[in-house]
Coordinates of C-alpha atoms in Angstrom, one line a residue:
M15 CA 7.8 -1.4 7.7
R16 CA 4.9 1.3 8.5
L17 CA 4.6 3.7 6.0
S18 CA 3.2 7.1 6.9
E19 CA 0.3 8.5 4.8
A20 CA 2.7 10.8 2.8
E21 CA 5.1 7.8 2.2
W22 CA 2.2 5.9 0.9
R23 CA 1.5 8.8 -1.6
V24 CA 5.1 8.9 -2.7
M25 CA 5.2 5.0 -3.1
N26 CA 2.2 4.9 -5.0
A27 CA 3.7 7.6 -7.6
I28 CA 6.7 5.2 -7.9
W29 CA 4.9 2.3 -8.2
W30 CA 2.9 3.5 -10.9
Q31 CA 6.2 4.4 -12.9
H32 CA 9.6 3.8 -11.9
P33 CA 12.6 4.7 -12.0
A34 CA 11.5 8.0 -11.1
T35 CA 13.3 11.2 -10.2
A36 CA 12.1 13.5 -7.3
R37 CA 10.9 16.1 -9.8
E38 CA 8.8 13.2 -11.5
V39 CA 7.3 12.2 -8.0
L40 CA 6.6 16.0 -7.2
E41 CA 4.8 16.2 -10.3
R42 CA 2.6 12.9 -9.9
V43 CA 1.6 14.0 -6.2
E44 CA 1.2 17.7 -6.4
A45 CA -2.6 17.5 -7.2
E46 CA -3.3 15.8 -4.2
S47 CA -0.4 17.2 -2.1
P48 CA 0.8 20.8 -2.4
W49 CA 4.4 19.7 -1.4
A50 CA 7.7 21.5 -1.8
Y51 CA 10.4 19.9 -3.6
T52 CA 12.4 19.6 -0.5
T53 CA 9.5 17.8 1.2
V54 CA 9.5 15.2 -1.5
K55 CA 13.2 14.7 -1.3
T56 CA 12.9 14.2 2.5
I57 CA 10.1 11.6 2.2
L58 CA 12.3 9.9 -0.6
S59 CA 15.3 9.8 1.8
R60 CA 13.3 8.3 4.5
L61 CA 11.9 5.7 2.2
V62 CA 15.5 4.9 1.2
D63 CA 16.4 4.6 5.0
K64 CA 13.6 2.4 5.7
G65 CA 14.6 0.1 2.8
A66 CA 11.2 0.6 0.5
L67 CA 13.1 2.2 -1.9
G68 CA 16.7 2.1 -3.7
S69 CA 18.5 5.0 -5.4
Q70 CA 20.6 5.0 -8.2
K71 CA 22.6 8.0 -9.7
R72 CA 22.0 9.0 -13.3
A73 CA 24.3 11.9 -14.4
N74 CA 23.6 14.3 -11.4
T75 CA 20.0 13.1 -10.7
L76 CA 19.0 10.4 -8.3
C77 CA 16.5 7.9 -9.5
F78 CA 14.3 6.0 -7.3
S79 CA 12.7 2.5 -7.7
P80 CA 10.8 0.4 -5.2
L81 CA 12.4 -2.3 -3.3
I82 CA 8.9 -3.7 -2.0
T83 CA 5.7 -4.4 -3.8
K84 CA 2.6 -2.6 -3.3
E85 CA 1.1 -6.0 -2.0
E86 CA 4.1 -6.5 0.6
A87 CA 3.3 -3.0 1.7
R88 CA -0.3 -3.7 1.9
L89 CA 0.3 -7.0 3.9
E90 CA 2.6 -5.1 6.3
E91 CA -0.3 -2.5 6.9
V92 CA -3.0 -5.2 7.3
D93 CA -1.0 -7.4 9.8
S94 CA -0.2 -4.2 11.8
L95 CA -3.7 -3.3 12.1
L96 CA -4.8 -7.0 13.0
D97 CA -2.0 -6.8 15.9
R98 CA -2.8 -3.4 17.2
A99 CA -6.7 -3.4 17.0
F100 CA -7.8 -6.9 16.7
D101 CA -5.2 -8.9 18.9
G102 CA -3.8 -10.5 15.6
A103 CA -7.1 -12.2 14.6
F104 CA -8.5 -12.1 11.3
G105 CA -12.3 -13.2 12.3
P106 CA -12.7 -10.1 14.7
L107 CA -11.8 -7.8 11.9
L108 CA -14.1 -9.3 9.3
N109 CA -16.9 -9.4 11.7
F110 CA -16.3 -5.6 12.6
L111 CA -16.2 -4.6 9.0
M112 CA -19.3 -6.6 8.3
E113 CA -21.1 -5.0 10.9
T114 CA -20.0 -1.3 10.1
K115 CA -19.4 -1.1 6.3
T116 CA -22.0 -1.6 3.4
L117 CA -20.7 -4.1 0.6
S118 CA -21.8 -3.2 -2.8
K119 CA -23.4 -6.1 -4.9
K120 CA -20.3 -6.4 -6.9
D121 CA -18.0 -6.7 -3.7
R122 CA -20.4 -9.0 -2.3
R123 CA -20.1 -11.4 -5.3
A124 CA -16.3 -11.0 -5.1
L125 CA -16.4 -11.9 -1.6
E126 CA -18.8 -14.9 -2.0
R127 CA -16.0 -16.2 -5.0
L128 CA -13.2 -15.6 -2.4
L129 CA -15.0 -17.6 0.4
E130 CA -15.7 -20.6 -1.9
K131 CA -12.2 -20.7 -3.2
D132 CA -10.9 -20.4 0.1
E133 CA -13.3 -23.2 1.3
G134 CA -11.9 -25.6 -1.5
R135 CA -8.4 -24.9 -0.3
N136 CA -9.3 -25.7 3.6
R137 CA -11.5 -28.6 3.4
D138 CA -9.5 -30.4 5.9
V139 CA -8.6 -27.5 8.0
D140 CA -11.0 -26.4 10.9

């Protein structure tokens, strides 16, 4: 499931604290997105249709909760990028990023730890 930029903003607001009403979501995103209440309602409805959110009625108000985790959404987004731009291959993506982006020392150390961990898991795989 692909999420638009607006859907990511709404999902982040709901992942942060849920369940949430449309009014609560609007309050959480209003600093970065000057949307009308009806816009938030439309985005929430699309996310329910996509299966990213579930809704439950409390009194006369709908409350929304995530049906997917942030990690699942990120994985879907990365898989889609890999398929569209790098023919599904991780190596060319990593090479591209290393050639075009700068790693901080902290990020470099974290990457080195991840590579060492991965090497330990994949000793017999080549």
